[in-house]
PDB file of C-alpha atoms in Angstrom:
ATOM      1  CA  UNK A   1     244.138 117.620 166.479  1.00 88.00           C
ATOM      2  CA  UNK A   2     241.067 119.872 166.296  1.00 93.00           C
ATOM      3  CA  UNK A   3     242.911 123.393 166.603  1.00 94.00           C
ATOM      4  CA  UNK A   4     244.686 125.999 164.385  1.00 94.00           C
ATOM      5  CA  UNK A   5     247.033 128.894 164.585  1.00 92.00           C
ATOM      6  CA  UNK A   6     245.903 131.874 163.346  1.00 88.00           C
ATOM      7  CA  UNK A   7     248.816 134.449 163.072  1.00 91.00           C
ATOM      8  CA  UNK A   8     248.258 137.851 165.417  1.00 90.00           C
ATOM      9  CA  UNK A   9     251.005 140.148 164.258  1.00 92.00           C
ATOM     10  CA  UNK A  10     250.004 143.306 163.948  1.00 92.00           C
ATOM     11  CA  UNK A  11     246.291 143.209 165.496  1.00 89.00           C
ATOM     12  CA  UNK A  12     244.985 143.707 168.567  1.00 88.00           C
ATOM     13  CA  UNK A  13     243.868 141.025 170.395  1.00 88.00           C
ATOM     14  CA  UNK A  14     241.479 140.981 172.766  1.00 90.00           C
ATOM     15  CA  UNK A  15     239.099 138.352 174.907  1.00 94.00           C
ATOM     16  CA  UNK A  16     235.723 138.120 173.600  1.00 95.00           C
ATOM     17  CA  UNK A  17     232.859 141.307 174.499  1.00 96.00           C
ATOM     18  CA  UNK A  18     229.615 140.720 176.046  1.00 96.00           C
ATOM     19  CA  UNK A  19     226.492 142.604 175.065  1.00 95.00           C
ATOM     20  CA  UNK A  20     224.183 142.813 178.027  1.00 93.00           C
ATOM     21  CA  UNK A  21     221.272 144.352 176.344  1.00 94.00           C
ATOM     22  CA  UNK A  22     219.726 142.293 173.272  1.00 95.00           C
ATOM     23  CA  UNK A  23     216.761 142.411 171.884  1.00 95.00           C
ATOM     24  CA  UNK A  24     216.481 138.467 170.256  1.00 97.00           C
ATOM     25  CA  UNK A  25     214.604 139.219 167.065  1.00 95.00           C
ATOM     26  CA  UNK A  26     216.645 137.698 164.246  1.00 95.00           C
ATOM     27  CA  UNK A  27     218.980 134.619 164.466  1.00 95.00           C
ATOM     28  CA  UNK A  28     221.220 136.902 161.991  1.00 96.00           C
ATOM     29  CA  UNK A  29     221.822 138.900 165.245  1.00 97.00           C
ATOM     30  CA  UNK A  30     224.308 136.098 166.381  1.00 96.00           C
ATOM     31  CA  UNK A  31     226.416 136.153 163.330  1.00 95.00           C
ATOM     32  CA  UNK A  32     226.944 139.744 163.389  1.00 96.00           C
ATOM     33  CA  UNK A  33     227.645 139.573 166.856  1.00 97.00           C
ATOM     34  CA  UNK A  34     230.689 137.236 166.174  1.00 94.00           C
ATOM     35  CA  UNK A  35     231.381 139.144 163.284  1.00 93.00           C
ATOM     36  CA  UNK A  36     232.233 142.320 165.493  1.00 93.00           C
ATOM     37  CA  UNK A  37     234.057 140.267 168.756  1.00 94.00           C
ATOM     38  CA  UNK A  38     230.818 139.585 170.549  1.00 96.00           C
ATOM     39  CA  UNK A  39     231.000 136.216 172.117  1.00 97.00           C
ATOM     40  CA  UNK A  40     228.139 136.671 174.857  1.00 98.00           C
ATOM     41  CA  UNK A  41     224.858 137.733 174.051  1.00 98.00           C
ATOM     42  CA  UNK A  42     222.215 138.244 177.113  1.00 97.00           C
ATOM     43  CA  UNK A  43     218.904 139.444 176.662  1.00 97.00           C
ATOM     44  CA  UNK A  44     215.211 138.775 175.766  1.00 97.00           C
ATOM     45  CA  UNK A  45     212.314 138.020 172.965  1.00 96.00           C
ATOM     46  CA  UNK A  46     211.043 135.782 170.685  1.00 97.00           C
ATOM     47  CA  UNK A  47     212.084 136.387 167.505  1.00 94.00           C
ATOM     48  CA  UNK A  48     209.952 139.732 165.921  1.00 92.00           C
ATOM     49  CA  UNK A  49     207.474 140.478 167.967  1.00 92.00           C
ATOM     50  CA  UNK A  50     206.048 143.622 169.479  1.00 87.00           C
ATOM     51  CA  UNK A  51     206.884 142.196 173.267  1.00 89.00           C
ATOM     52  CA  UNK A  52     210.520 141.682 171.623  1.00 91.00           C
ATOM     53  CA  UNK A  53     211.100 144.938 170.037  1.00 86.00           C
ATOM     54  CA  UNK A  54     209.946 146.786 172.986  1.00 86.00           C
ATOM     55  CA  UNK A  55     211.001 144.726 176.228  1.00 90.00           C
ATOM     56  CA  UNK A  56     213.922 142.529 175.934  1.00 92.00           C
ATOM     57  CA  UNK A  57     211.519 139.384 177.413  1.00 96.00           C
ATOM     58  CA  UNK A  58     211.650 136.103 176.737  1.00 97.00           C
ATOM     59  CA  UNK A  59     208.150 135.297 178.799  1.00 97.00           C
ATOM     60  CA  UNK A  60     207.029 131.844 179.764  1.00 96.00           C
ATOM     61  CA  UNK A  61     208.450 128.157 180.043  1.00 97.00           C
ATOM     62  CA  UNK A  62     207.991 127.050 176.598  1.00 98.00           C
ATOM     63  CA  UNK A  63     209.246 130.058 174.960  1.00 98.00           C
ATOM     64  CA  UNK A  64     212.852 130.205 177.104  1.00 98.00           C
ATOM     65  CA  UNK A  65     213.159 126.151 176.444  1.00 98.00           C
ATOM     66  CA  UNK A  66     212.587 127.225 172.515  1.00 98.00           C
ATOM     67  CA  UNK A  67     214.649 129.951 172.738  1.00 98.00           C
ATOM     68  CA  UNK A  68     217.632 128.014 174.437  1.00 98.00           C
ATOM     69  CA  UNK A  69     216.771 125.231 171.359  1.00 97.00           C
ATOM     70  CA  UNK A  70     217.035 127.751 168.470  1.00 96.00           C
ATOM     71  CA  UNK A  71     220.651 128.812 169.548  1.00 97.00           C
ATOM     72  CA  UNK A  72     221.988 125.435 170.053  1.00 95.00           C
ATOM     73  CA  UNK A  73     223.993 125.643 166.536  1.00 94.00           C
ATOM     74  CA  UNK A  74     226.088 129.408 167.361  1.00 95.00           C
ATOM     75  CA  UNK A  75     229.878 129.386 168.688  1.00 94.00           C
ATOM     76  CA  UNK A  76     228.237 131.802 171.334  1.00 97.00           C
ATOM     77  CA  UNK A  77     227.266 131.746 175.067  1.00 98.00           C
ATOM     78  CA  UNK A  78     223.512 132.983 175.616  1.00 98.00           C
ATOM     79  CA  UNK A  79     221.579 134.105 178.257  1.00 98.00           C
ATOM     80  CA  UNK A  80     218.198 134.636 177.962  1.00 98.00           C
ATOM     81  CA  UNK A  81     216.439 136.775 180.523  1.00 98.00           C
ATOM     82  CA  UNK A  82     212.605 135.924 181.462  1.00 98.00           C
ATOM     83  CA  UNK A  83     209.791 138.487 182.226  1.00 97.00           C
ATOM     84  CA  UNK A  84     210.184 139.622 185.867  1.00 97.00           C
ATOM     85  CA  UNK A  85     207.113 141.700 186.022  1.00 97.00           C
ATOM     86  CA  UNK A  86     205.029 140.040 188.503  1.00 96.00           C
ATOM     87  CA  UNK A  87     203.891 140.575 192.147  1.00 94.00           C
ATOM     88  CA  UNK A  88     203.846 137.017 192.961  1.00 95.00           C
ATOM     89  CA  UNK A  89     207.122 134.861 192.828  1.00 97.00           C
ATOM     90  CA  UNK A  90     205.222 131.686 191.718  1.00 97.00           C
ATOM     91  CA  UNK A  91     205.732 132.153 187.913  1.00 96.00           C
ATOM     92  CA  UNK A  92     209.088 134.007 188.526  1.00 98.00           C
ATOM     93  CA  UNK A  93     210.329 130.797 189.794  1.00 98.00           C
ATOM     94  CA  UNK A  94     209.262 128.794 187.438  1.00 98.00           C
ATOM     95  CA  UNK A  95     210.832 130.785 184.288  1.00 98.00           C
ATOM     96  CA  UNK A  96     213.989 130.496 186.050  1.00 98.00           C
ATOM     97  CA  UNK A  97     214.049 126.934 186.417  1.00 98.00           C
ATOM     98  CA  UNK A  98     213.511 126.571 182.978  1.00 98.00           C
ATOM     99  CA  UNK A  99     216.701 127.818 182.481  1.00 98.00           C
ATOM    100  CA  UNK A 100     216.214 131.809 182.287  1.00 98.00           C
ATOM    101  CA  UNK A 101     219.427 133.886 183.762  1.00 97.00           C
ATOM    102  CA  UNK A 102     217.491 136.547 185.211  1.00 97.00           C
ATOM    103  CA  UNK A 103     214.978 138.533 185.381  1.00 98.00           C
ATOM    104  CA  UNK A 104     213.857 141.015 183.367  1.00 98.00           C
ATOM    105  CA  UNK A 105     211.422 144.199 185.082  1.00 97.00           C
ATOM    106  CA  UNK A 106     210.189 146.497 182.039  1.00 95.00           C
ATOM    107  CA  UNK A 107     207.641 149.372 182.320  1.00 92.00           C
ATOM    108  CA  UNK A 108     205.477 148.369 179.511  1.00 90.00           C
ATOM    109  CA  UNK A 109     204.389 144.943 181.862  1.00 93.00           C
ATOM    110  CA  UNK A 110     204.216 147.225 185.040  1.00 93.00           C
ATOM    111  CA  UNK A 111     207.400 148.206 186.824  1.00 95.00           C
ATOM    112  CA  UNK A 112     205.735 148.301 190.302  1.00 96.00           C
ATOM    113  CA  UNK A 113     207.329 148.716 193.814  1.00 97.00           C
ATOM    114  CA  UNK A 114     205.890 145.090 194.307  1.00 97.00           C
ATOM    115  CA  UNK A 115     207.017 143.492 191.327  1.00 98.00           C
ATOM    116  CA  UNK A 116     210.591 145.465 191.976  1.00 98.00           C
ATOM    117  CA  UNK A 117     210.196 143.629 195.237  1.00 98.00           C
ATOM    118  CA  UNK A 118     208.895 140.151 193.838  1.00 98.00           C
ATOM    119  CA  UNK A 119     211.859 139.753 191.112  1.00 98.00           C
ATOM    120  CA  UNK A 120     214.704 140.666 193.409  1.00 98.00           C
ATOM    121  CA  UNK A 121     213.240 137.859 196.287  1.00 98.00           C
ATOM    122  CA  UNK A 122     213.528 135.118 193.308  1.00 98.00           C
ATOM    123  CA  UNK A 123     216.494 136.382 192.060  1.00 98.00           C
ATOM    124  CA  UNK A 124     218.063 136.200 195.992  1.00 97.00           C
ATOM    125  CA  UNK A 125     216.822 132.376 196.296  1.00 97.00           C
ATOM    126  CA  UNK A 126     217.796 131.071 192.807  1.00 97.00           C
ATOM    127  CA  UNK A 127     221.084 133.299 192.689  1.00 96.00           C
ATOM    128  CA  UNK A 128     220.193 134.765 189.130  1.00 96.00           C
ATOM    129  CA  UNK A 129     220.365 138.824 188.393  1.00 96.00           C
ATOM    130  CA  UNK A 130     217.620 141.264 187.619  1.00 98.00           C
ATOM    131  CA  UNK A 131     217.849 143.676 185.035  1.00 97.00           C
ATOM    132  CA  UNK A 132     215.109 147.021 185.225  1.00 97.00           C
ATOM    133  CA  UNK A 133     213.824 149.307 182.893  1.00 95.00           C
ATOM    134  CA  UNK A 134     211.826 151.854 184.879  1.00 95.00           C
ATOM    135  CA  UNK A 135     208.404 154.182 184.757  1.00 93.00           C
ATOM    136  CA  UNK A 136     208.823 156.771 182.326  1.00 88.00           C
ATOM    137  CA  UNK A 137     205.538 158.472 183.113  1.00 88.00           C
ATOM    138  CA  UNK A 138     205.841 157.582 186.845  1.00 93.00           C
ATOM    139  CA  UNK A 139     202.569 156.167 186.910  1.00 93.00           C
ATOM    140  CA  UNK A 140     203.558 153.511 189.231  1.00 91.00           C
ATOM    141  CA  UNK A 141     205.815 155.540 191.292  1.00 94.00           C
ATOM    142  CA  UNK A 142     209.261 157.716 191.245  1.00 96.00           C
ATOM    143  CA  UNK A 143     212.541 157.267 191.278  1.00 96.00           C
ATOM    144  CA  UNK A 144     212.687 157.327 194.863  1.00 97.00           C
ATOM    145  CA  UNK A 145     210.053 154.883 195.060  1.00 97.00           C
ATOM    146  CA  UNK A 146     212.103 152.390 193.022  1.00 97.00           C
ATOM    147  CA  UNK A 147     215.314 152.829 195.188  1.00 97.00           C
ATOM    148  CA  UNK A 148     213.031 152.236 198.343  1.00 97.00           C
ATOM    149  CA  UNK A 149     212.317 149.087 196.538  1.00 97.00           C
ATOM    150  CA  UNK A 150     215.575 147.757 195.617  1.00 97.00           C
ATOM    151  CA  UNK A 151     216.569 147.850 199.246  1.00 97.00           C
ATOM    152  CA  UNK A 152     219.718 147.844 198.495  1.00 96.00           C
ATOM    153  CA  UNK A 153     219.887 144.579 196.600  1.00 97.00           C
ATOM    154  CA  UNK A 154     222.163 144.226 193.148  1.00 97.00           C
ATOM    155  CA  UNK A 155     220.306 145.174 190.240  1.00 97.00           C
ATOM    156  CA  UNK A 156     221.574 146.079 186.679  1.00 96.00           C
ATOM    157  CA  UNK A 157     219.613 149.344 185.142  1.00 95.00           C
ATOM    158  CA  UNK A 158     219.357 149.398 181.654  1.00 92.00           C
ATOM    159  CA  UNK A 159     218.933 153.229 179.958  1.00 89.00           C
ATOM    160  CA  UNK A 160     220.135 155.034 183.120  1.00 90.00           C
ATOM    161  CA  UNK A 161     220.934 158.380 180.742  1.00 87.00           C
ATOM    162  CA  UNK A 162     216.374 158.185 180.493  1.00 81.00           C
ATOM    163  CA  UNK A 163     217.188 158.419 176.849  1.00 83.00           C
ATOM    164  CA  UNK A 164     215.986 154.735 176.392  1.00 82.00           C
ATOM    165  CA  UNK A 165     213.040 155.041 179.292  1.00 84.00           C
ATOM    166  CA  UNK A 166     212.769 155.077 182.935  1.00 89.00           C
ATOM    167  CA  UNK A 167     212.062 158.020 185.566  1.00 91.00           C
ATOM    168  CA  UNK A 168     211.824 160.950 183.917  1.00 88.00           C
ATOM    169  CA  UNK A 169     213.211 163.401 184.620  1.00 88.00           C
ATOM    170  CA  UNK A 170     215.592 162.063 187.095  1.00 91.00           C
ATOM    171  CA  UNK A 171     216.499 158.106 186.178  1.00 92.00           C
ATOM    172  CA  UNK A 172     219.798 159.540 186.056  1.00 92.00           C
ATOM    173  CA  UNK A 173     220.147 159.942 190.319  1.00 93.00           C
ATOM    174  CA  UNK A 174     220.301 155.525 190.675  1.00 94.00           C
ATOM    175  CA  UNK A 175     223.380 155.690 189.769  1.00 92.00           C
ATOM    176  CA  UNK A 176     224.934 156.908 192.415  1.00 92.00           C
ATOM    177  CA  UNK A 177     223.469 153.929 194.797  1.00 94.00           C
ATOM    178  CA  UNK A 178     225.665 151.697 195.857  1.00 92.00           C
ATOM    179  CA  UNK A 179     224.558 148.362 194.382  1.00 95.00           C
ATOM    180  CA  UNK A 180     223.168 149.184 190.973  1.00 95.00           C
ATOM    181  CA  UNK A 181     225.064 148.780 188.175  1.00 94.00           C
ATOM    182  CA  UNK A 182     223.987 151.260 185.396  1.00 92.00           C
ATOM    183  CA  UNK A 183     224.668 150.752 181.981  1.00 89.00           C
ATOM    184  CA  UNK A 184     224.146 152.491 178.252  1.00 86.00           C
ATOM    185  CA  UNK A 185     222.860 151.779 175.126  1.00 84.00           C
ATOM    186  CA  UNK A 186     224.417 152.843 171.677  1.00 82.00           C
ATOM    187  CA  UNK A 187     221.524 155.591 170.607  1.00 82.00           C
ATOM    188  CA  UNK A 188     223.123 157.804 173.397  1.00 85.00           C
ATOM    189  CA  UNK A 189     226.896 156.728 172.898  1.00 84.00           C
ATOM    190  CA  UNK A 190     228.788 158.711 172.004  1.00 82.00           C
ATOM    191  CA  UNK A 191     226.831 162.199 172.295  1.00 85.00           C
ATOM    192  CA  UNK A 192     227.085 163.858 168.882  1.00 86.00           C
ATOM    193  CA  UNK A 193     225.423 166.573 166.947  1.00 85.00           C
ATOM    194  CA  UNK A 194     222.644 164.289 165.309  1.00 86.00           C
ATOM    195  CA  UNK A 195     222.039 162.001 168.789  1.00 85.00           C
ATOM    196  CA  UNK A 196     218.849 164.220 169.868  1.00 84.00           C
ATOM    197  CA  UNK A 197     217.504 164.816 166.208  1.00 83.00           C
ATOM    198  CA  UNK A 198     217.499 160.500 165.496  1.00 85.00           C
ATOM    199  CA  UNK A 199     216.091 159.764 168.962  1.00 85.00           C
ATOM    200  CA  UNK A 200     212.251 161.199 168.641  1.00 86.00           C
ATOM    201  CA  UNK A 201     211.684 159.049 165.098  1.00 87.00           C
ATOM    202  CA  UNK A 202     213.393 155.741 166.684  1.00 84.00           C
ATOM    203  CA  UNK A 203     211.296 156.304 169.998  1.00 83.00           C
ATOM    204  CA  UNK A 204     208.239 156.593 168.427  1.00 86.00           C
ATOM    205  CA  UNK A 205     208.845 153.359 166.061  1.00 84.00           C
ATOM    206  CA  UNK A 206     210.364 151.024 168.883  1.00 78.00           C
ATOM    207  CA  UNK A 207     207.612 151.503 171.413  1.00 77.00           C
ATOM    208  CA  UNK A 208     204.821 151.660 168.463  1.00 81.00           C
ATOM    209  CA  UNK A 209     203.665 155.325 168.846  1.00 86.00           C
ATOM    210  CA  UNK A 210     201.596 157.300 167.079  1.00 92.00           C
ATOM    211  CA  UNK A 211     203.159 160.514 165.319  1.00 92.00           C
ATOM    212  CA  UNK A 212     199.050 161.833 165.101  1.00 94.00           C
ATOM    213  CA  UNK A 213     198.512 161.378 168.852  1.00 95.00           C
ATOM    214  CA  UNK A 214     199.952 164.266 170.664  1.00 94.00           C
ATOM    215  CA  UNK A 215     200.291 162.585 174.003  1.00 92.00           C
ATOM    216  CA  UNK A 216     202.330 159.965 172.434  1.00 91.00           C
ATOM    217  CA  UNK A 217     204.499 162.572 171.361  1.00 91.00           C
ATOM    218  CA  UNK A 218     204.682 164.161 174.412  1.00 89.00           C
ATOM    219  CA  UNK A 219     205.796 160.539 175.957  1.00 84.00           C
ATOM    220  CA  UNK A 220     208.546 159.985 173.689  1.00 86.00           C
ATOM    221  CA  UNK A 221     209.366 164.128 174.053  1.00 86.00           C
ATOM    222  CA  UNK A 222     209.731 163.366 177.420  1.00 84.00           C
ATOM    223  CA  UNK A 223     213.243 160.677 177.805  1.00 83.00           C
ATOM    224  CA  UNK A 224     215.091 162.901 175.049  1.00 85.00           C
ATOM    225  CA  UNK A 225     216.981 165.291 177.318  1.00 85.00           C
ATOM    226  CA  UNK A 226     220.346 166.421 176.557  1.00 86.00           C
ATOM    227  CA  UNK A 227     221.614 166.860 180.326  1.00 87.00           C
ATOM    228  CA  UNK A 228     221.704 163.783 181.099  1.00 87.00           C
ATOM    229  CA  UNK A 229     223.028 162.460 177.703  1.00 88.00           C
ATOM    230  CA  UNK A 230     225.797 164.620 178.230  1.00 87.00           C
ATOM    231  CA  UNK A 231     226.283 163.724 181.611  1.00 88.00           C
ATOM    232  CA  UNK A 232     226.340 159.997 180.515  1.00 87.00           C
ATOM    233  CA  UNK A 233     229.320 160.591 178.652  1.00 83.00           C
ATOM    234  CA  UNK A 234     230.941 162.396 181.180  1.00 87.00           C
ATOM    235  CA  UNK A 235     230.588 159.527 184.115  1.00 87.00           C
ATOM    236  CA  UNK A 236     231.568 156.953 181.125  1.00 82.00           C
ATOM    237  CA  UNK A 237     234.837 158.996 180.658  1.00 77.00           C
TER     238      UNK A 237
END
């Protein structure tokens, strides 16, 4: 008594899309997800903060049982992942038992070999997934250092291209392990003729950097690289 047909001739059905990679800062996110077939949303923040804009975290008890309030009212399934960047498992544990999907590792709290380490143990005993966003600057190690880590353990890489952050410049080399599960971002899909001329400005405004300081130009400089955007689309294809 609650249903109705809607007629399909002549469209193109298909089940509902899942975006893996959010960055929660506006509740009007939700309705233009539906809008456009997404029925899934999984990712981090708080609404618009810098943490938000920049790491895809929701961090803390109280802000993942808000969080999981504020989208009670949406026809959508959420998943909220918690800030994974920490060497001890203590307050890993607790984010997840108040009701975060996974973990979150970002290199603006630290990407470490130990907190690599620490996230994937929780996410082993409380069956939950990590997602990682690794060292640009390789301050904390390279990208051998983070494979050594993973051990071989399931892990989903956001910005694997380096486009979006991580190991520069050879992020692009974890995909070819055998249990992470790369994935892309729309700045680098598809790879057209204006993709490297938008990325500096957006890089320097999403990750708050200074146009003045030259080292924070040389950062952002540093993920734009046209190889392995192209190469992205080739693997995709």
């Amino acid at each position: 008594s609650n249903t109705e047909i809607i007629s399909g001739e002549h469209t193109i059905c298909t089940p509902g899309t899942i975006d893996s990679h959010i960055h929660f800062i506006s509740p009007q996110q939700a309705i233009d997800a539906i809008c456009n077939g997404i029925t899934t949303m999984i990712g981090g923040g708080t609404g618009p903060a810098d943490g938000t804009n920049a790491t895809t975290c929701t961090p803390g008890e109280w802000n993942i049982h808000k969080m999981i309030e504020a989208v009670e009212e949406y026809p959508l399934n959420f998943g909220f992942l918690c800030k994974g960047n920490d060497s001890l498992e203590e307050a890993l544990l607790e984010q997840v038992k108040a009701g975060a999907c996974g973990l979150k590792l970002h290199e603006d709290w630290g990407t470490t070999p130990a907190t690599i380490n620490s996230a994937l143990n929780v996410a082993d005993k409380t069956d939950t997934q990590v997602a990682i966003h690794t060292d640009t600057l390789n301050e904390c190690g390279y990208v051998d250092d983070t494979i050594k880590a993973i051990a071989g353990r399931t892990i989903h890489t956001y910005h694997t291209e380096g486009a979006g952050g991580g190991h520069a410049p050879d992020i692009m080399k974890i995909a070819g392990e055998a249990n992470i599960l790369p994935s892309s971002t729309n700045p680098t899909r598809p790879y057209t003729v204006n993709t490297l001329q938008e990325h500096l400005d957006m890089m320097m405004v999403c990750h708050h950097l200074n146009p003045s300081v030259p080292e924070d130009v040389s950062f952002a400089e540093s993920r734009i690289r046209a190889e392995t955007i192209a190469a992205e689309d080739v693997l995709h294809d």
